[in-house]
Amino acid sequence: MNEANIYKALGDPIRLEMIKRLAHGNDYTISALSSDLGITRQGARKQLQVLVSVNLVRLKQQGRETKVHLDVKTLNIAQQFIAKLERQWESRLLALKDFAEKPQGH
Amino acid sequence: MNEANIYKALGDPIRLEMIKRLAHGNDYTISALSSDLGITRQGARKQLQVLVSVNLVRLKQQGRETKVHLDVKTLNIAQQFIAKLERQWESRLLALKDFAEKPQGH
DNA sequence: ACATTAAGCAACCTTTTGGTTGCATTTTAA
DNA sequence: TTAAAATGCAACCAAAAGGTTGCTTAATGT
């Protein structure tokens, strides 16, 4: 429920790699997504579950396999939030600049 | 050196709260930034160090106090990266849509 | 039918993380 | 010149994270 959890989920090289793959790849199964990550399938599955738990990723079972797909909406929440922080920062800088340029004399 | 480290740093409620404060507040000292977080000053200092270590934040000593300020450039790297993932996702969806709409009937 | 593939689950282990207490140091205010 | 303020540093601790092995089950291809 916390914004921090989304960043936390992105904050691991294996999980981030999964997200990268999903962002430009096609229709991964859990196995395909878990391969060539340098860890076991079971290890990868645990990492994948972290992504699921914060809704960065959704699972859909199809027969014996399970497809993984990105939930770009959650990704967008994360991106928007950082963008908002940046805007706050900018407007604060602007305020300071205005103050410096138009000193209210006495 | 890894992108994931930036998200990891943001992925803790206390560290994220610090970033929020810095984004719209003025010129925090370490002590001011560390107050009312629900943990000790020393605990907060350790969290702050995590932000420093990924360059989300910079420290500047002034006499007995140390000022903390945001490095918005690093924040921007994080934001741009997510935005890029989103664009990849969009263009992939678009490609699938085109394929469906203009079948290359052999 | 049988082997293989895709996956789940649990126990276990090591390292990292998040936090604490306690004490030392330096700068500044009274 | 002494007290308070701002900070640093280290040892320690519990819990969480990241990963493994081993075993089970359910679908599917041959």
PDB file of N, CA, C and O in Angstrom, chain A residues 85-101, chain B residues 22-27 69-73:
ATOM      1  N   LEU A  85       7.955  15.079  -7.296  1.00  0.00           N
ATOM      2  CA  LEU A  85       9.032  15.562  -6.418  1.00  0.00           C
ATOM      3  C   LEU A  85       9.919  16.555  -7.152  1.00  0.00           C
ATOM      4  O   LEU A  85      10.293  17.597  -6.611  1.00  0.00           O
ATOM      5  N   GLU A  86      10.218  16.215  -8.386  1.00  0.00           N
ATOM      6  CA  GLU A  86      11.076  17.105  -9.173  1.00  0.00           C
ATOM      7  C   GLU A  86      10.415  18.467  -9.376  1.00  0.00           C
ATOM      8  O   GLU A  86      11.077  19.503  -9.273  1.00  0.00           O
ATOM      9  N   ARG A  87       9.107  18.444  -9.663  1.00  0.00           N
ATOM     10  CA  ARG A  87       8.399  19.723  -9.846  1.00  0.00           C
ATOM     11  C   ARG A  87       8.431  20.559  -8.575  1.00  0.00           C
ATOM     12  O   ARG A  87       8.639  21.766  -8.619  1.00  0.00           O
ATOM     13  N   GLN A  88       8.227  19.906  -7.441  1.00  0.00           N
ATOM     14  CA  GLN A  88       8.277  20.640  -6.172  1.00  0.00           C
ATOM     15  C   GLN A  88       9.637  21.298  -5.992  1.00  0.00           C
ATOM     16  O   GLN A  88       9.738  22.456  -5.585  1.00  0.00           O
ATOM     17  N   TRP A  89      10.637  20.521  -6.313  1.00  0.00           N
ATOM     18  CA  TRP A  89      11.999  21.042  -6.192  1.00  0.00           C
ATOM     19  C   TRP A  89      12.221  22.250  -7.095  1.00  0.00           C
ATOM     20  O   TRP A  89      12.741  23.281  -6.673  1.00  0.00           O
ATOM     21  N   GLU A  90      11.774  22.130  -8.316  1.00  0.00           N
ATOM     22  CA  GLU A  90      11.934  23.235  -9.265  1.00  0.00           C
ATOM     23  C   GLU A  90      11.229  24.490  -8.763  1.00  0.00           C
ATOM     24  O   GLU A  90      11.800  25.577  -8.768  1.00  0.00           O
ATOM     25  N   SER A  91      10.003  24.325  -8.321  1.00  0.00           N
ATOM     26  CA  SER A  91       9.236  25.505  -7.927  1.00  0.00           C
ATOM     27  C   SER A  91       9.840  26.141  -6.674  1.00  0.00           C
ATOM     28  O   SER A  91       9.791  27.349  -6.488  1.00  0.00           O
ATOM     29  N   ARG A  92      10.451  25.333  -5.871  1.00  0.00           N
ATOM     30  CA  ARG A  92      11.114  25.875  -4.689  1.00  0.00           C
ATOM     31  C   ARG A  92      12.329  26.703  -5.112  1.00  0.00           C
ATOM     32  O   ARG A  92      12.541  27.812  -4.628  1.00  0.00           O
ATOM     33  N   LEU A  93      13.076  26.174  -6.047  1.00  0.00           N
ATOM     34  CA  LEU A  93      14.232  26.916  -6.557  1.00  0.00           C
ATOM     35  C   LEU A  93      13.805  28.235  -7.171  1.00  0.00           C
ATOM     36  O   LEU A  93      14.426  29.273  -6.968  1.00  0.00           O
ATOM     37  N   LEU A  94      12.707  28.169  -7.924  1.00  0.00           N
ATOM     38  CA  LEU A  94      12.183  29.363  -8.578  1.00  0.00           C
ATOM     39  C   LEU A  94      11.818  30.418  -7.543  1.00  0.00           C
ATOM     40  O   LEU A  94      12.130  31.605  -7.698  1.00  0.00           O
ATOM     41  N   ALA A  95      11.173  29.995  -6.478  1.00  0.00           N
ATOM     42  CA  ALA A  95      10.772  30.915  -5.417  1.00  0.00           C
ATOM     43  C   ALA A  95      12.001  31.602  -4.810  1.00  0.00           C
ATOM     44  O   ALA A  95      12.007  32.809  -4.589  1.00  0.00           O
ATOM     45  N   LEU A  96      13.029  30.818  -4.586  1.00  0.00           N
ATOM     46  CA  LEU A  96      14.250  31.393  -4.025  1.00  0.00           C
ATOM     47  C   LEU A  96      14.858  32.415  -4.979  1.00  0.00           C
ATOM     48  O   LEU A  96      15.333  33.462  -4.576  1.00  0.00           O
ATOM     49  N   LYS A  97      14.819  32.075  -6.257  1.00  0.00           N
ATOM     50  CA  LYS A  97      15.381  32.965  -7.274  1.00  0.00           C
ATOM     51  C   LYS A  97      14.602  34.286  -7.311  1.00  0.00           C
ATOM     52  O   LYS A  97      15.198  35.359  -7.321  1.00  0.00           O
ATOM     53  N   ASP A  98      13.286  34.202  -7.308  1.00  0.00           N
ATOM     54  CA  ASP A  98      12.450  35.398  -7.304  1.00  0.00           C
ATOM     55  C   ASP A  98      12.770  36.281  -6.115  1.00  0.00           C
ATOM     56  O   ASP A  98      12.903  37.490  -6.220  1.00  0.00           O
ATOM     57  N   PHE A  99      12.919  35.629  -4.976  1.00  0.00           N
ATOM     58  CA  PHE A  99      13.201  36.375  -3.765  1.00  0.00           C
ATOM     59  C   PHE A  99      14.519  37.149  -3.890  1.00  0.00           C
ATOM     60  O   PHE A  99      14.610  38.309  -3.515  1.00  0.00           O
ATOM     61  N   ALA A 100      15.506  36.483  -4.488  1.00  0.00           N
ATOM     62  CA  ALA A 100      16.806  37.112  -4.644  1.00  0.00           C
ATOM     63  C   ALA A 100      16.756  38.276  -5.636  1.00  0.00           C
ATOM     64  O   ALA A 100      17.410  39.297  -5.455  1.00  0.00           O
ATOM     65  N   GLU A 101      15.935  38.108  -6.680  1.00  0.00           N
ATOM     66  CA  GLU A 101      15.923  39.115  -7.739  1.00  0.00           C
ATOM     67  C   GLU A 101      15.050  40.329  -7.443  1.00  0.00           C
ATOM     68  O   GLU A 101      15.277  41.392  -7.949  1.00  0.00           O
TER      69      GLU A 101
ATOM     70  N   LEU B  22      12.991  17.031   1.593  1.00  0.00           N
ATOM     71  CA  LEU B  22      14.003  17.826   0.897  1.00  0.00           C
ATOM     72  C   LEU B  22      13.451  18.452  -0.377  1.00  0.00           C
ATOM     73  O   LEU B  22      13.875  19.537  -0.767  1.00  0.00           O
ATOM     74  N   ALA B  23      12.478  17.761  -0.998  1.00  0.00           N
ATOM     75  CA  ALA B  23      11.970  18.249  -2.276  1.00  0.00           C
ATOM     76  C   ALA B  23      11.163  19.526  -2.126  1.00  0.00           C
ATOM     77  O   ALA B  23      11.098  20.334  -3.036  1.00  0.00           O
ATOM     78  N   HIS B  24      10.540  19.724  -0.970  1.00  0.00           N
ATOM     79  CA  HIS B  24       9.793  20.984  -0.855  1.00  0.00           C
ATOM     80  C   HIS B  24      10.174  21.822   0.350  1.00  0.00           C
ATOM     81  O   HIS B  24       9.640  22.903   0.542  1.00  0.00           O
ATOM     82  N   GLY B  25      11.143  21.339   1.115  1.00  0.00           N
ATOM     83  CA  GLY B  25      11.531  22.099   2.293  1.00  0.00           C
ATOM     84  C   GLY B  25      12.747  22.947   2.021  1.00  0.00           C
ATOM     85  O   GLY B  25      13.294  22.918   0.933  1.00  0.00           O
ATOM     86  N   ASN B  26      13.148  23.694   3.001  1.00  0.00           N
ATOM     87  CA  ASN B  26      14.338  24.511   2.848  1.00  0.00           C
ATOM     88  C   ASN B  26      15.501  23.945   3.661  1.00  0.00           C
ATOM     89  O   ASN B  26      15.321  23.562   4.802  1.00  0.00           O
ATOM     90  N   ASP B  27      16.626  23.952   3.057  1.00  0.00           N
ATOM     91  CA  ASP B  27      17.892  23.836   3.750  1.00  0.00           C
ATOM     92  C   ASP B  27      17.883  23.081   5.083  1.00  0.00           C
ATOM     93  O   ASP B  27      18.000  23.660   6.149  1.00  0.00           O
ATOM     94  N   HIS B  69      21.217  18.540   0.986  1.00  0.00           N
ATOM     95  CA  HIS B  69      20.359  18.952  -0.124  1.00  0.00           C
ATOM     96  C   HIS B  69      20.240  17.891  -1.199  1.00  0.00           C
ATOM     97  O   HIS B  69      21.115  17.058  -1.387  1.00  0.00           O
ATOM     98  N   LEU B  70      19.108  17.950  -1.847  1.00  0.00           N
ATOM     99  CA  LEU B  70      18.725  16.981  -2.855  1.00  0.00           C
ATOM    100  C   LEU B  70      19.609  17.105  -4.082  1.00  0.00           C
ATOM    101  O   LEU B  70      19.953  18.208  -4.492  1.00  0.00           O
ATOM    102  N   ASP B  71      19.942  15.979  -4.690  1.00  0.00           N
ATOM    103  CA  ASP B  71      20.569  16.004  -6.005  1.00  0.00           C
ATOM    104  C   ASP B  71      19.521  15.575  -7.019  1.00  0.00           C
ATOM    105  O   ASP B  71      19.307  14.398  -7.279  1.00  0.00           O
ATOM    106  N   VAL B  72      18.862  16.576  -7.570  1.00  0.00           N
ATOM    107  CA  VAL B  72      17.693  16.302  -8.407  1.00  0.00           C
ATOM    108  C   VAL B  72      18.083  15.593  -9.706  1.00  0.00           C
ATOM    109  O   VAL B  72      17.265  14.934 -10.335  1.00  0.00           O
ATOM    110  N   LYS B  73      19.346  15.676 -10.071  1.00  0.00           N
ATOM    111  CA  LYS B  73      19.813  15.018 -11.282  1.00  0.00           C
ATOM    112  C   LYS B  73      19.649  13.505 -11.167  1.00  0.00           C
ATOM    113  O   LYS B  73      19.190  12.836 -12.089  1.00  0.00           O
TER     114      LYS B  73
END
